């Protein structure tokens, strides 16, 4: 049987410095709201939410024919039922929602295409054909082969349908969330009553968002927050009779302080710089919250060579922990590796808290070691989560799906920006395999064996530093020494000779060895030397 040709290695992308976060978002709870305050907030949210739903439907109908003229027409219709600023916030947010659905549609197409190509390849192979390291083999039985032909037809039909929708500019959007919508059909599994679900559904469809405006008082005219914490809302035109202050505004009884980044927020609003606000209601806890957000511009970018000068911390991302190892600028592992565990089970809030806690410990340890950057893989499992690519490896597919690549990347970039630590993204190709091949054995000791994830972090760090992953190759035998002889004990100029024979010294030496009879003693006069022995000089004078 002829040997199969090995699949060529793909090109390794160059490491790069990841861009920091482009915006900031902070949150504070609206405490002390009166019954009238909550009633007004619900009324505004329902009114603007109804307008937002109608505007999103119209934006979806426009599809690819959307233009500035259609945008202006939508805004004029909304202005009559709210205000110009409320209408601007609605149209911009609904346009962003349409764009998000458009990008999700493209990712769905990519996933379908990857599954179709893999299934076509496996169906073209004989039944029972074993796969190679780089490509899957054939299916195990005729029954499985037949079932996969039917599934291939289903995927091809879905691909053509989604592709036609994309070419036509049609997207599917659910205001309030598709997951919450599907829970309505199985409330027992969601552990909710119909009243609880209805409350969450209505709150999710409210619209209480106001975009910021530069050079306006305190950075926002619609939802205005003063430096002392007072919150006032510009009411839509049909709800102007609910105002309790001048110019059709309603002032809430609650005050906010923003304990996190409060000084930065206060500096912005006192300088009348744009700050966007969003008021939302948590139906499960019955609490109201206010989010403030703004964009960051002209962030300093540290060059890659400057980050490499102080060494890096290589980080290997896994489904349940982060494996990290400190490397100096030459690519040598320093100290012992570290492991930062997290548990991604439970609610989204719990998962987010686990990620933040693990990253916080990672950043604290990185600062203690003096590293200036963290090296992490630029992971993207968009086309690797399908069962068509990995066959029956259900646990492996769950493992890949469980790695929080998107959330981890966003959290790490934002937290590193605040800690003053750079982030270097590297190509993830072959890091685990080459790390285990070249570093697992040298770094393993009887007291502490090195795991595959730990040596993968070493490979990631070396790639970020611009070094090759493998260790230096030992030279051939003839280059290790002088043609087979040892060369590390050569004497320096001026030192007493240690490799040659001892000189012949006249006189008695020991009882067992007479003078001039040592095994290594030689006649120094026979050597080509400028200095002769005293006996030889006297002999020459006699002659």
PDB file of C-alpha atoms in Angstrom, residues 225-428:
ATOM      1  CA  UNK A 225     -27.946  62.966  34.341  1.00  0.00           C
ATOM      2  CA  UNK A 226     -26.447  65.770  36.353  1.00  0.00           C
ATOM      3  CA  UNK A 227     -23.137  65.491  38.254  1.00  0.00           C
ATOM      4  CA  UNK A 228     -25.049  65.283  41.541  1.00  0.00           C
ATOM      5  CA  UNK A 229     -26.948  62.182  40.273  1.00  0.00           C
ATOM      6  CA  UNK A 230     -30.330  63.687  39.341  1.00  0.00           C
ATOM      7  CA  UNK A 231     -31.970  61.903  36.378  1.00  0.00           C
ATOM      8  CA  UNK A 232     -34.488  63.631  34.126  1.00  0.00           C
ATOM      9  CA  UNK A 233     -36.187  62.408  30.940  1.00  0.00           C
ATOM     10  CA  UNK A 234     -37.513  64.426  28.015  1.00  0.00           C
ATOM     11  CA  UNK A 235     -41.000  63.004  27.496  1.00  0.00           C
ATOM     12  CA  UNK A 236     -42.303  62.144  24.001  1.00  0.00           C
ATOM     13  CA  UNK A 237     -44.861  64.592  22.647  1.00  0.00           C
ATOM     14  CA  UNK A 238     -47.976  62.391  23.286  1.00  0.00           C
ATOM     15  CA  UNK A 239     -46.898  61.935  26.952  1.00  0.00           C
ATOM     16  CA  UNK A 240     -46.126  65.560  27.727  1.00  0.00           C
ATOM     17  CA  UNK A 241     -48.930  65.750  30.350  1.00  0.00           C
ATOM     18  CA  UNK A 242     -46.881  63.428  32.623  1.00  0.00           C
ATOM     19  CA  UNK A 243     -44.141  66.042  33.090  1.00  0.00           C
ATOM     20  CA  UNK A 244     -43.272  67.253  36.596  1.00  0.00           C
ATOM     21  CA  UNK A 245     -40.610  69.796  35.545  1.00  0.00           C
ATOM     22  CA  UNK A 246     -40.094  72.523  32.959  1.00  0.00           C
ATOM     23  CA  UNK A 247     -39.863  71.974  29.205  1.00  0.00           C
ATOM     24  CA  UNK A 248     -41.772  68.700  29.269  1.00  0.00           C
ATOM     25  CA  UNK A 249     -39.281  66.814  31.416  1.00  0.00           C
ATOM     26  CA  UNK A 250     -39.837  64.261  34.141  1.00  0.00           C
ATOM     27  CA  UNK A 251     -37.361  64.119  37.056  1.00  0.00           C
ATOM     28  CA  UNK A 252     -36.965  60.779  38.820  1.00  0.00           C
ATOM     29  CA  UNK A 253     -36.753  60.534  42.594  1.00  0.00           C
ATOM     30  CA  UNK A 254     -33.776  58.160  42.355  1.00  0.00           C
ATOM     31  CA  UNK A 255     -30.174  59.292  42.082  1.00  0.00           C
ATOM     32  CA  UNK A 256     -27.159  57.553  40.567  1.00  0.00           C
ATOM     33  CA  UNK A 257     -23.486  57.782  41.463  1.00  0.00           C
ATOM     34  CA  UNK A 258     -21.715  55.187  39.250  1.00  0.00           C
ATOM     35  CA  UNK A 259     -19.204  53.782  41.763  1.00  0.00           C
ATOM     36  CA  UNK A 260     -17.199  52.235  38.915  1.00  0.00           C
ATOM     37  CA  UNK A 261     -15.574  54.867  36.651  1.00  0.00           C
ATOM     38  CA  UNK A 262     -17.632  57.575  38.282  1.00  0.00           C
ATOM     39  CA  UNK A 263     -14.823  60.131  38.049  1.00  0.00           C
ATOM     40  CA  UNK A 264     -14.322  59.473  34.343  1.00  0.00           C
ATOM     41  CA  UNK A 265     -18.069  59.753  33.703  1.00  0.00           C
ATOM     42  CA  UNK A 266     -18.273  62.979  35.709  1.00  0.00           C
ATOM     43  CA  UNK A 267     -15.383  64.520  33.763  1.00  0.00           C
ATOM     44  CA  UNK A 268     -17.194  63.792  30.497  1.00  0.00           C
ATOM     45  CA  UNK A 269     -20.546  65.273  31.415  1.00  0.00           C
ATOM     46  CA  UNK A 270     -19.002  68.367  32.990  1.00  0.00           C
ATOM     47  CA  UNK A 271     -17.198  68.937  29.671  1.00  0.00           C
ATOM     48  CA  UNK A 272     -20.492  68.352  27.784  1.00  0.00           C
ATOM     49  CA  UNK A 273     -19.105  65.343  25.950  1.00  0.00           C
ATOM     50  CA  UNK A 274     -21.484  62.728  24.494  1.00  0.00           C
ATOM     51  CA  UNK A 275     -22.757  60.006  26.852  1.00  0.00           C
ATOM     52  CA  UNK A 276     -25.474  57.526  25.842  1.00  0.00           C
ATOM     53  CA  UNK A 277     -27.933  56.216  28.451  1.00  0.00           C
ATOM     54  CA  UNK A 278     -30.208  53.189  28.624  1.00  0.00           C
ATOM     55  CA  UNK A 279     -32.838  52.463  31.269  1.00  0.00           C
ATOM     56  CA  UNK A 280     -33.937  48.843  31.587  1.00  0.00           C
ATOM     57  CA  UNK A 281     -36.007  46.764  33.972  1.00  0.00           C
ATOM     58  CA  UNK A 282     -35.076  43.346  35.389  1.00  0.00           C
ATOM     59  CA  UNK A 283     -38.415  41.593  35.715  1.00  0.00           C
ATOM     60  CA  UNK A 284     -36.972  38.686  37.712  1.00  0.00           C
ATOM     61  CA  UNK A 285     -35.621  40.909  40.501  1.00  0.00           C
ATOM     62  CA  UNK A 286     -37.972  43.855  40.065  1.00  0.00           C
ATOM     63  CA  UNK A 287     -35.115  46.382  39.835  1.00  0.00           C
ATOM     64  CA  UNK A 288     -34.430  49.282  37.488  1.00  0.00           C
ATOM     65  CA  UNK A 289     -30.965  50.062  36.143  1.00  0.00           C
ATOM     66  CA  UNK A 290     -29.292  52.883  34.242  1.00  0.00           C
ATOM     67  CA  UNK A 291     -26.410  52.193  31.840  1.00  0.00           C
ATOM     68  CA  UNK A 292     -24.044  54.929  30.671  1.00  0.00           C
ATOM     69  CA  UNK A 293     -21.738  54.378  27.695  1.00  0.00           C
ATOM     70  CA  UNK A 294     -19.366  56.398  25.542  1.00  0.00           C
ATOM     71  CA  UNK A 295     -16.758  55.789  22.874  1.00  0.00           C
ATOM     72  CA  UNK A 296     -13.008  56.058  23.200  1.00  0.00           C
ATOM     73  CA  UNK A 297     -10.938  57.683  20.477  1.00  0.00           C
ATOM     74  CA  UNK A 298      -7.218  58.120  19.826  1.00  0.00           C
ATOM     75  CA  UNK A 299      -6.165  55.320  22.153  1.00  0.00           C
ATOM     76  CA  UNK A 300      -2.369  54.901  22.399  1.00  0.00           C
ATOM     77  CA  UNK A 301      -1.046  51.896  20.499  1.00  0.00           C
ATOM     78  CA  UNK A 302       2.102  50.270  21.880  1.00  0.00           C
ATOM     79  CA  UNK A 303       4.375  48.782  19.181  1.00  0.00           C
ATOM     80  CA  UNK A 304       4.869  45.033  19.095  1.00  0.00           C
ATOM     81  CA  UNK A 305       8.637  45.262  19.679  1.00  0.00           C
ATOM     82  CA  UNK A 306       8.098  47.350  22.809  1.00  0.00           C
ATOM     83  CA  UNK A 307       5.730  44.735  24.260  1.00  0.00           C
ATOM     84  CA  UNK A 308       8.182  41.943  23.485  1.00  0.00           C
ATOM     85  CA  UNK A 309      11.061  43.657  25.279  1.00  0.00           C
ATOM     86  CA  UNK A 310       9.724  42.812  28.739  1.00  0.00           C
ATOM     87  CA  UNK A 311       8.666  39.245  27.963  1.00  0.00           C
ATOM     88  CA  UNK A 312       5.122  37.917  27.739  1.00  0.00           C
ATOM     89  CA  UNK A 313       2.728  35.604  29.516  1.00  0.00           C
ATOM     90  CA  UNK A 314       1.552  32.853  27.170  1.00  0.00           C
ATOM     91  CA  UNK A 315      -2.072  31.830  27.817  1.00  0.00           C
ATOM     92  CA  UNK A 316      -3.757  28.686  26.496  1.00  0.00           C
ATOM     93  CA  UNK A 317      -7.560  28.913  26.504  1.00  0.00           C
ATOM     94  CA  UNK A 318      -9.522  25.800  27.468  1.00  0.00           C
ATOM     95  CA  UNK A 319     -13.118  24.925  28.272  1.00  0.00           C
ATOM     96  CA  UNK A 320     -12.624  25.026  32.048  1.00  0.00           C
ATOM     97  CA  UNK A 321      -9.359  26.877  32.746  1.00  0.00           C
ATOM     98  CA  UNK A 322      -6.600  29.153  31.502  1.00  0.00           C
ATOM     99  CA  UNK A 323      -3.065  27.723  31.428  1.00  0.00           C
ATOM    100  CA  UNK A 324      -0.371  30.421  31.657  1.00  0.00           C
ATOM    101  CA  UNK A 325       3.420  30.482  31.692  1.00  0.00           C
ATOM    102  CA  UNK A 326       5.794  33.462  31.953  1.00  0.00           C
ATOM    103  CA  UNK A 327       8.461  33.749  29.222  1.00  0.00           C
ATOM    104  CA  UNK A 328      11.371  36.165  29.016  1.00  0.00           C
ATOM    105  CA  UNK A 329      12.200  38.114  25.865  1.00  0.00           C
ATOM    106  CA  UNK A 330      14.351  35.227  24.581  1.00  0.00           C
ATOM    107  CA  UNK A 331      11.475  32.745  24.775  1.00  0.00           C
ATOM    108  CA  UNK A 332      12.667  30.853  27.866  1.00  0.00           C
ATOM    109  CA  UNK A 333      10.014  29.728  30.407  1.00  0.00           C
ATOM    110  CA  UNK A 334      10.494  31.369  33.793  1.00  0.00           C
ATOM    111  CA  UNK A 335       9.268  30.032  37.111  1.00  0.00           C
ATOM    112  CA  UNK A 336       6.339  27.670  37.407  1.00  0.00           C
ATOM    113  CA  UNK A 337       3.166  27.663  35.285  1.00  0.00           C
ATOM    114  CA  UNK A 338      -0.157  28.841  36.637  1.00  0.00           C
ATOM    115  CA  UNK A 339      -3.686  27.551  36.164  1.00  0.00           C
ATOM    116  CA  UNK A 340      -6.799  29.745  36.501  1.00  0.00           C
ATOM    117  CA  UNK A 341     -10.006  27.711  36.684  1.00  0.00           C
ATOM    118  CA  UNK A 342     -13.558  28.807  35.904  1.00  0.00           C
ATOM    119  CA  UNK A 343     -16.944  27.098  35.788  1.00  0.00           C
ATOM    120  CA  UNK A 344     -19.129  27.961  32.787  1.00  0.00           C
ATOM    121  CA  UNK A 345     -22.245  26.149  33.974  1.00  0.00           C
ATOM    122  CA  UNK A 346     -25.343  27.922  35.202  1.00  0.00           C
ATOM    123  CA  UNK A 347     -26.771  31.284  34.231  1.00  0.00           C
ATOM    124  CA  UNK A 348     -25.174  33.866  31.959  1.00  0.00           C
ATOM    125  CA  UNK A 349     -24.485  36.105  34.945  1.00  0.00           C
ATOM    126  CA  UNK A 350     -22.630  33.306  36.712  1.00  0.00           C
ATOM    127  CA  UNK A 351     -20.573  32.493  33.624  1.00  0.00           C
ATOM    128  CA  UNK A 352     -19.637  36.127  33.144  1.00  0.00           C
ATOM    129  CA  UNK A 353     -18.599  36.438  36.789  1.00  0.00           C
ATOM    130  CA  UNK A 354     -16.441  33.315  36.499  1.00  0.00           C
ATOM    131  CA  UNK A 355     -14.637  34.712  33.459  1.00  0.00           C
ATOM    132  CA  UNK A 356     -14.023  38.062  35.141  1.00  0.00           C
ATOM    133  CA  UNK A 357     -12.670  36.367  38.259  1.00  0.00           C
ATOM    134  CA  UNK A 358     -10.261  34.159  36.283  1.00  0.00           C
ATOM    135  CA  UNK A 359      -9.033  37.074  34.166  1.00  0.00           C
ATOM    136  CA  UNK A 360      -8.569  39.244  37.248  1.00  0.00           C
ATOM    137  CA  UNK A 361      -6.295  36.638  38.816  1.00  0.00           C
ATOM    138  CA  UNK A 362      -4.412  36.289  35.537  1.00  0.00           C
ATOM    139  CA  UNK A 363      -3.804  40.040  35.303  1.00  0.00           C
ATOM    140  CA  UNK A 364      -2.678  40.313  38.919  1.00  0.00           C
ATOM    141  CA  UNK A 365      -0.175  37.490  38.453  1.00  0.00           C
ATOM    142  CA  UNK A 366       1.062  38.986  35.156  1.00  0.00           C
ATOM    143  CA  UNK A 367       1.731  42.323  36.836  1.00  0.00           C
ATOM    144  CA  UNK A 368       3.587  40.606  39.681  1.00  0.00           C
ATOM    145  CA  UNK A 369       5.893  38.866  37.204  1.00  0.00           C
ATOM    146  CA  UNK A 370       6.620  42.161  35.415  1.00  0.00           C
ATOM    147  CA  UNK A 371       5.277  41.088  32.031  1.00  0.00           C
ATOM    148  CA  UNK A 372       4.171  43.853  29.670  1.00  0.00           C
ATOM    149  CA  UNK A 373       1.890  41.757  27.452  1.00  0.00           C
ATOM    150  CA  UNK A 374      -0.306  38.686  27.400  1.00  0.00           C
ATOM    151  CA  UNK A 375      -0.118  36.366  24.392  1.00  0.00           C
ATOM    152  CA  UNK A 376      -3.322  34.553  23.490  1.00  0.00           C
ATOM    153  CA  UNK A 377      -4.574  32.587  20.503  1.00  0.00           C
ATOM    154  CA  UNK A 378      -6.809  34.276  17.960  1.00  0.00           C
ATOM    155  CA  UNK A 379      -9.391  31.493  18.130  1.00  0.00           C
ATOM    156  CA  UNK A 380     -12.376  31.193  15.812  1.00  0.00           C
ATOM    157  CA  UNK A 381     -14.403  27.965  15.813  1.00  0.00           C
ATOM    158  CA  UNK A 382     -17.054  29.171  13.384  1.00  0.00           C
ATOM    159  CA  UNK A 383     -16.566  26.261  10.983  1.00  0.00           C
ATOM    160  CA  UNK A 384     -15.437  23.674  13.567  1.00  0.00           C
ATOM    161  CA  UNK A 385     -18.517  23.135  15.704  1.00  0.00           C
ATOM    162  CA  UNK A 386     -20.584  21.053  13.280  1.00  0.00           C
ATOM    163  CA  UNK A 387     -21.043  17.320  13.794  1.00  0.00           C
ATOM    164  CA  UNK A 388     -20.277  16.770  10.123  1.00  0.00           C
ATOM    165  CA  UNK A 389     -16.626  17.720  10.643  1.00  0.00           C
ATOM    166  CA  UNK A 390     -15.968  15.679  13.785  1.00  0.00           C
ATOM    167  CA  UNK A 391     -18.423  12.830  13.213  1.00  0.00           C
ATOM    168  CA  UNK A 392     -19.541  11.086  16.380  1.00  0.00           C
ATOM    169  CA  UNK A 393     -17.139  12.972  18.624  1.00  0.00           C
ATOM    170  CA  UNK A 394     -19.943  14.572  20.567  1.00  0.00           C
ATOM    171  CA  UNK A 395     -17.841  15.318  23.639  1.00  0.00           C
ATOM    172  CA  UNK A 396     -15.193  16.967  21.480  1.00  0.00           C
ATOM    173  CA  UNK A 397     -17.826  19.163  19.788  1.00  0.00           C
ATOM    174  CA  UNK A 398     -19.171  20.125  23.195  1.00  0.00           C
ATOM    175  CA  UNK A 399     -15.638  20.923  24.316  1.00  0.00           C
ATOM    176  CA  UNK A 400     -15.079  23.270  21.368  1.00  0.00           C
ATOM    177  CA  UNK A 401     -18.466  24.916  21.830  1.00  0.00           C
ATOM    178  CA  UNK A 402     -17.761  25.391  25.524  1.00  0.00           C
ATOM    179  CA  UNK A 403     -14.618  27.475  25.019  1.00  0.00           C
ATOM    180  CA  UNK A 404     -15.757  31.091  25.549  1.00  0.00           C
ATOM    181  CA  UNK A 405     -13.750  32.633  22.715  1.00  0.00           C
ATOM    182  CA  UNK A 406     -15.919  35.699  22.054  1.00  0.00           C
ATOM    183  CA  UNK A 407     -16.668  36.659  25.655  1.00  0.00           C
ATOM    184  CA  UNK A 408     -13.125  35.910  26.765  1.00  0.00           C
ATOM    185  CA  UNK A 409     -11.647  38.088  24.024  1.00  0.00           C
ATOM    186  CA  UNK A 410     -13.914  41.034  24.826  1.00  0.00           C
ATOM    187  CA  UNK A 411     -13.347  40.760  28.575  1.00  0.00           C
ATOM    188  CA  UNK A 412      -9.594  40.334  28.242  1.00  0.00           C
ATOM    189  CA  UNK A 413      -9.170  43.350  25.965  1.00  0.00           C
ATOM    190  CA  UNK A 414     -11.182  45.643  28.211  1.00  0.00           C
ATOM    191  CA  UNK A 415      -9.535  44.504  31.444  1.00  0.00           C
ATOM    192  CA  UNK A 416      -6.011  44.621  29.999  1.00  0.00           C
ATOM    193  CA  UNK A 417      -6.629  48.153  28.757  1.00  0.00           C
ATOM    194  CA  UNK A 418      -7.406  49.246  32.303  1.00  0.00           C
ATOM    195  CA  UNK A 419      -4.448  47.350  33.776  1.00  0.00           C
ATOM    196  CA  UNK A 420      -1.971  48.794  31.258  1.00  0.00           C
ATOM    197  CA  UNK A 421      -1.066  45.393  29.796  1.00  0.00           C
ATOM    198  CA  UNK A 422      -0.930  44.756  26.055  1.00  0.00           C
ATOM    199  CA  UNK A 423      -2.542  41.809  24.268  1.00  0.00           C
ATOM    200  CA  UNK A 424      -0.711  39.984  21.459  1.00  0.00           C
ATOM    201  CA  UNK A 425      -2.875  37.715  19.309  1.00  0.00           C
ATOM    202  CA  UNK A 426      -1.172  34.783  17.573  1.00  0.00           C
ATOM    203  CA  UNK A 427      -2.186  32.149  15.067  1.00  0.00           C
ATOM    204  CA  UNK A 428      -3.460  29.055  16.949  1.00  0.00           C
TER     205      UNK A 428
END
